[in-house]
Amino acid sequence: MSEAMISESIVEAEWILQGYWTRMRYPYQTDKSGWSDIDVLAYNPESKHLVISESKVRGPKKDIFAYTEHTKSTYGTILEYDNNNYFSFLESLPKICSDKVIFSDFTKMVKKLTIQLVSNYVIDDSLKKEAEKTVLNRVHELIPESKAKIDVRLDSTMD
């Protein structure tokens, strides 16, 4: 397994400091019999809160991509702007949130689910809530049967 990226280690430390159990690079088998991983899983067994955190950075290490009113008017929603680059991991949620991938009985073990993306996207403060709602709506489309309260966090590596 490759070594953890710095941003993944920082994300893991943030959740550990909040009292969560964590696991980096959690492997799972895809529907096509290949393998993938979740960058950081964080879990609080008392509140049954699971965090699925992905860390994505593209381009040279100094590149920052901004989602602003201008990019919104040019490209559309954050998901359209992304063009399935960073948010492609969302497509794995139905598999990840099914039984026998993370937990034998996912519904029993997860009452709150947070999907976190940490990336070199900087989202204008005036668009942050709208962007999170857009991603949340996509998550609900992908896992409509989920009984967990679902939350989305879009964090920048600049934070």
PDB file of C-alpha atoms in Angstrom:
ATOM      1  CA  MET A   1       0.000   0.000   0.000  1.00  0.00           C
ATOM      2  CA  SER A   2       1.353   3.427  -0.851  1.00  0.00           C
ATOM      3  CA  GLU A   3       2.220   5.913   1.831  1.00  0.00           C
ATOM      4  CA  ALA A   4      -0.411   8.353   3.032  1.00  0.00           C
ATOM      5  CA  MET A   5      -0.549  11.810   1.566  1.00  0.00           C
ATOM      6  CA  ILE A   6      -0.007  14.737   3.920  1.00  0.00           C
ATOM      7  CA  SER A   7      -3.588  15.954   3.504  1.00  0.00           C
ATOM      8  CA  GLU A   8      -4.920  12.511   4.428  1.00  0.00           C
ATOM      9  CA  SER A   9      -2.798  12.482   7.577  1.00  0.00           C
ATOM     10  CA  ILE A  10      -4.086  15.927   8.556  1.00  0.00           C
ATOM     11  CA  VAL A  11      -7.696  14.865   7.966  1.00  0.00           C
ATOM     12  CA  GLU A  12      -7.150  11.733  10.037  1.00  0.00           C
ATOM     13  CA  ALA A  13      -5.611  13.789  12.867  1.00  0.00           C
ATOM     14  CA  GLU A  14      -8.578  16.184  12.845  1.00  0.00           C
ATOM     15  CA  TRP A  15     -11.019  13.316  13.392  1.00  0.00           C
ATOM     16  CA  ILE A  16      -8.811  11.610  16.002  1.00  0.00           C
ATOM     17  CA  LEU A  17      -8.696  14.860  17.989  1.00  0.00           C
ATOM     18  CA  GLN A  18     -12.500  14.847  17.978  1.00  0.00           C
ATOM     19  CA  GLY A  19     -12.532  11.351  19.509  1.00  0.00           C
ATOM     20  CA  TYR A  20     -13.214   9.283  16.375  1.00  0.00           C
ATOM     21  CA  TRP A  21     -11.673   5.948  15.545  1.00  0.00           C
ATOM     22  CA  THR A  22      -9.948   6.210  12.176  1.00  0.00           C
ATOM     23  CA  ARG A  23      -8.573   4.057   9.450  1.00  0.00           C
ATOM     24  CA  MET A  24      -6.635   5.323   6.463  1.00  0.00           C
ATOM     25  CA  ARG A  25      -6.724   3.729   3.033  1.00  0.00           C
ATOM     26  CA  TYR A  26      -9.627   1.418   3.828  1.00  0.00           C
ATOM     27  CA  PRO A  27      -9.758  -1.125   0.972  1.00  0.00           C
ATOM     28  CA  TYR A  28     -12.927  -2.462  -0.574  1.00  0.00           C
ATOM     29  CA  GLN A  29     -13.732  -4.590  -3.587  1.00  0.00           C
ATOM     30  CA  THR A  30     -15.568  -2.811  -6.391  1.00  0.00           C
ATOM     31  CA  ASP A  31     -18.545  -4.229  -8.270  1.00  0.00           C
ATOM     32  CA  LYS A  32     -16.209  -5.033 -11.179  1.00  0.00           C
ATOM     33  CA  SER A  33     -14.038  -7.228  -8.895  1.00  0.00           C
ATOM     34  CA  GLY A  34     -11.278  -4.641  -8.759  1.00  0.00           C
ATOM     35  CA  TRP A  35     -10.091  -2.860  -5.649  1.00  0.00           C
ATOM     36  CA  SER A  36     -10.290   0.710  -4.462  1.00  0.00           C
ATOM     37  CA  ASP A  37      -9.906   2.460  -1.126  1.00  0.00           C
ATOM     38  CA  ILE A  38     -11.381   5.170   1.029  1.00  0.00           C
ATOM     39  CA  ASP A  39      -8.718   7.695   1.992  1.00  0.00           C
ATOM     40  CA  VAL A  40      -9.912   8.178   5.575  1.00  0.00           C
ATOM     41  CA  LEU A  41     -12.711   6.511   7.499  1.00  0.00           C
ATOM     42  CA  ALA A  42     -13.591   8.048  10.844  1.00  0.00           C
ATOM     43  CA  TYR A  43     -16.166   6.562  13.195  1.00  0.00           C
ATOM     44  CA  ASN A  44     -17.634   7.532  16.526  1.00  0.00           C
ATOM     45  CA  PRO A  45     -19.258   4.392  17.961  1.00  0.00           C
ATOM     46  CA  GLU A  46     -21.210   6.291  20.637  1.00  0.00           C
ATOM     47  CA  SER A  47     -23.027   8.545  18.165  1.00  0.00           C
ATOM     48  CA  LYS A  48     -22.768   6.029  15.295  1.00  0.00           C
ATOM     49  CA  HIS A  49     -21.356   8.790  13.106  1.00  0.00           C
ATOM     50  CA  LEU A  50     -19.322   7.602  10.107  1.00  0.00           C
ATOM     51  CA  VAL A  51     -17.156   9.932   8.038  1.00  0.00           C
ATOM     52  CA  ILE A  52     -16.047   8.961   4.546  1.00  0.00           C
ATOM     53  CA  SER A  53     -13.288  11.379   3.606  1.00  0.00           C
ATOM     54  CA  GLU A  54     -11.593  11.638   0.241  1.00  0.00           C
ATOM     55  CA  SER A  55      -8.543  13.760  -0.407  1.00  0.00           C
ATOM     56  CA  LYS A  56      -8.073  14.792  -4.018  1.00  0.00           C
ATOM     57  CA  VAL A  57      -5.477  17.133  -5.462  1.00  0.00           C
ATOM     58  CA  ARG A  58      -4.782  17.444  -9.155  1.00  0.00           C
ATOM     59  CA  GLY A  59      -2.190  19.323 -11.081  1.00  0.00           C
ATOM     60  CA  PRO A  60       1.069  20.674  -9.668  1.00  0.00           C
ATOM     61  CA  LYS A  61       1.138  21.058  -5.895  1.00  0.00           C
ATOM     62  CA  LYS A  62       0.692  24.833  -6.086  1.00  0.00           C
ATOM     63  CA  ASP A  63      -2.443  24.715  -8.270  1.00  0.00           C
ATOM     64  CA  ILE A  64      -5.707  25.973  -6.808  1.00  0.00           C
ATOM     65  CA  PHE A  65      -9.054  25.692  -8.588  1.00  0.00           C
ATOM     66  CA  ALA A  66     -11.665  28.282  -7.668  1.00  0.00           C
ATOM     67  CA  TYR A  67     -15.426  27.843  -7.829  1.00  0.00           C
ATOM     68  CA  THR A  68     -16.753  31.379  -8.002  1.00  0.00           C
ATOM     69  CA  GLU A  69     -19.735  33.216  -9.468  1.00  0.00           C
ATOM     70  CA  HIS A  70     -17.750  33.412 -12.723  1.00  0.00           C
ATOM     71  CA  THR A  71     -17.048  29.674 -12.928  1.00  0.00           C
ATOM     72  CA  LYS A  72     -20.638  28.939 -11.891  1.00  0.00           C
ATOM     73  CA  SER A  73     -22.006  31.115 -14.704  1.00  0.00           C
ATOM     74  CA  THR A  74     -19.598  29.463 -17.164  1.00  0.00           C
ATOM     75  CA  TYR A  75     -19.805  25.800 -16.075  1.00  0.00           C
ATOM     76  CA  GLY A  76     -22.903  25.438 -13.870  1.00  0.00           C
ATOM     77  CA  THR A  77     -23.087  23.564 -10.572  1.00  0.00           C
ATOM     78  CA  ILE A  78     -20.035  22.412  -8.653  1.00  0.00           C
ATOM     79  CA  LEU A  79     -20.591  18.917 -10.060  1.00  0.00           C
ATOM     80  CA  GLU A  80     -20.744  20.205 -13.639  1.00  0.00           C
ATOM     81  CA  TYR A  81     -17.642  22.329 -13.011  1.00  0.00           C
ATOM     82  CA  ASP A  82     -15.879  19.260 -11.612  1.00  0.00           C
ATOM     83  CA  ASN A  83     -16.768  17.114 -14.655  1.00  0.00           C
ATOM     84  CA  ASN A  84     -16.471  13.938 -12.553  1.00  0.00           C
ATOM     85  CA  ASN A  85     -12.829  14.542 -11.610  1.00  0.00           C
ATOM     86  CA  TYR A  86     -12.855  14.922  -7.837  1.00  0.00           C
ATOM     87  CA  PHE A  87     -16.430  13.864  -7.213  1.00  0.00           C
ATOM     88  CA  SER A  88     -16.137  10.563  -9.086  1.00  0.00           C
ATOM     89  CA  PHE A  89     -15.714   8.841  -5.699  1.00  0.00           C
ATOM     90  CA  LEU A  90     -19.398   9.550  -5.016  1.00  0.00           C
ATOM     91  CA  GLU A  91     -20.321   6.831  -7.523  1.00  0.00           C
ATOM     92  CA  SER A  92     -18.861   4.259  -5.118  1.00  0.00           C
ATOM     93  CA  LEU A  93     -21.174   5.247  -2.258  1.00  0.00           C
ATOM     94  CA  PRO A  94     -23.876   2.652  -3.004  1.00  0.00           C
ATOM     95  CA  LYS A  95     -21.239  -0.078  -2.683  1.00  0.00           C
ATOM     96  CA  ILE A  96     -19.460   1.471   0.318  1.00  0.00           C
ATOM     97  CA  CYS A  97     -22.712   2.031   2.213  1.00  0.00           C
ATOM     98  CA  SER A  98     -23.999  -1.489   1.658  1.00  0.00           C
ATOM     99  CA  ASP A  99     -23.741  -4.299   4.175  1.00  0.00           C
ATOM    100  CA  LYS A 100     -20.495  -6.249   4.531  1.00  0.00           C
ATOM    101  CA  VAL A 101     -18.194  -3.561   3.135  1.00  0.00           C
ATOM    102  CA  ILE A 102     -17.465  -1.415   6.198  1.00  0.00           C
ATOM    103  CA  PHE A 103     -20.002  -2.933   8.613  1.00  0.00           C
ATOM    104  CA  SER A 104     -21.901  -6.189   8.404  1.00  0.00           C
ATOM    105  CA  ASP A 105     -25.117  -4.214   9.077  1.00  0.00           C
ATOM    106  CA  PHE A 106     -24.523  -0.671   7.815  1.00  0.00           C
ATOM    107  CA  THR A 107     -27.964   0.678   8.814  1.00  0.00           C
ATOM    108  CA  LYS A 108     -27.585  -0.580  12.377  1.00  0.00           C
ATOM    109  CA  MET A 109     -24.102   0.914  12.788  1.00  0.00           C
ATOM    110  CA  VAL A 110     -24.537   4.305  11.044  1.00  0.00           C
ATOM    111  CA  LYS A 111     -27.044   6.909  12.187  1.00  0.00           C
ATOM    112  CA  LYS A 112     -25.143   9.886  10.749  1.00  0.00           C
ATOM    113  CA  LEU A 113     -22.983   9.855   7.626  1.00  0.00           C
ATOM    114  CA  THR A 114     -20.644  12.663   6.614  1.00  0.00           C
ATOM    115  CA  ILE A 115     -19.141  12.734   3.150  1.00  0.00           C
ATOM    116  CA  GLN A 116     -16.026  14.912   3.170  1.00  0.00           C
ATOM    117  CA  LEU A 117     -13.964  16.053   0.203  1.00  0.00           C
ATOM    118  CA  VAL A 118     -10.658  17.743   0.909  1.00  0.00           C
ATOM    119  CA  SER A 119      -9.226  19.153  -2.296  1.00  0.00           C
ATOM    120  CA  ASN A 120      -7.441  22.027  -3.947  1.00  0.00           C
ATOM    121  CA  TYR A 121     -10.828  23.508  -4.826  1.00  0.00           C
ATOM    122  CA  VAL A 122     -11.507  26.799  -3.153  1.00  0.00           C
ATOM    123  CA  ILE A 123     -15.225  27.520  -3.107  1.00  0.00           C
ATOM    124  CA  ASP A 124     -16.300  31.125  -2.764  1.00  0.00           C
ATOM    125  CA  ASP A 125     -17.998  31.609   0.627  1.00  0.00           C
ATOM    126  CA  SER A 126     -21.139  32.888  -1.096  1.00  0.00           C
ATOM    127  CA  LEU A 127     -21.450  29.557  -2.990  1.00  0.00           C
ATOM    128  CA  LYS A 128     -20.331  27.106  -0.304  1.00  0.00           C
ATOM    129  CA  LYS A 129     -23.787  26.156   1.057  1.00  0.00           C
ATOM    130  CA  GLU A 130     -25.196  25.810  -2.467  1.00  0.00           C
ATOM    131  CA  ALA A 131     -22.263  23.613  -3.528  1.00  0.00           C
ATOM    132  CA  GLU A 132     -22.664  21.399  -0.455  1.00  0.00           C
ATOM    133  CA  LYS A 133     -26.409  21.107  -1.101  1.00  0.00           C
ATOM    134  CA  THR A 134     -25.756  20.120  -4.733  1.00  0.00           C
ATOM    135  CA  VAL A 135     -23.388  17.357  -3.614  1.00  0.00           C
ATOM    136  CA  LEU A 136     -25.797  16.299  -0.853  1.00  0.00           C
ATOM    137  CA  ASN A 137     -28.608  15.959  -3.411  1.00  0.00           C
ATOM    138  CA  ARG A 138     -26.333  13.753  -5.533  1.00  0.00           C
ATOM    139  CA  VAL A 139     -25.519  11.591  -2.499  1.00  0.00           C
ATOM    140  CA  HIS A 140     -29.250  11.182  -1.786  1.00  0.00           C
ATOM    141  CA  GLU A 141     -29.764  10.107  -5.427  1.00  0.00           C
ATOM    142  CA  LEU A 142     -27.012   7.498  -5.084  1.00  0.00           C
ATOM    143  CA  ILE A 143     -28.101   6.080  -1.731  1.00  0.00           C
ATOM    144  CA  PRO A 144     -31.827   6.928  -1.541  1.00  0.00           C
ATOM    145  CA  GLU A 145     -32.618   4.104   0.863  1.00  0.00           C
ATOM    146  CA  SER A 146     -30.188   5.364   3.502  1.00  0.00           C
ATOM    147  CA  LYS A 147     -31.796   5.926   6.885  1.00  0.00           C
ATOM    148  CA  ALA A 148     -28.769   7.859   8.153  1.00  0.00           C
ATOM    149  CA  LYS A 149     -28.750  11.630   8.460  1.00  0.00           C
ATOM    150  CA  ILE A 150     -26.337  12.658   5.712  1.00  0.00           C
ATOM    151  CA  ASP A 151     -24.051  15.683   5.738  1.00  0.00           C
ATOM    152  CA  VAL A 152     -21.498  16.953   3.211  1.00  0.00           C
ATOM    153  CA  ARG A 153     -18.270  18.854   3.901  1.00  0.00           C
ATOM    154  CA  LEU A 154     -16.300  20.465   1.103  1.00  0.00           C
ATOM    155  CA  ASP A 155     -12.954  21.503   2.548  1.00  0.00           C
ATOM    156  CA  SER A 156     -10.007  23.084   0.803  1.00  0.00           C
ATOM    157  CA  THR A 157      -6.386  22.158   1.376  1.00  0.00           C
ATOM    158  CA  MET A 158      -5.975  25.911   1.842  1.00  0.00           C
ATOM    159  CA  ASP A 159      -8.095  25.734   5.038  1.00  0.00           C
TER     160      ASP A 159
END
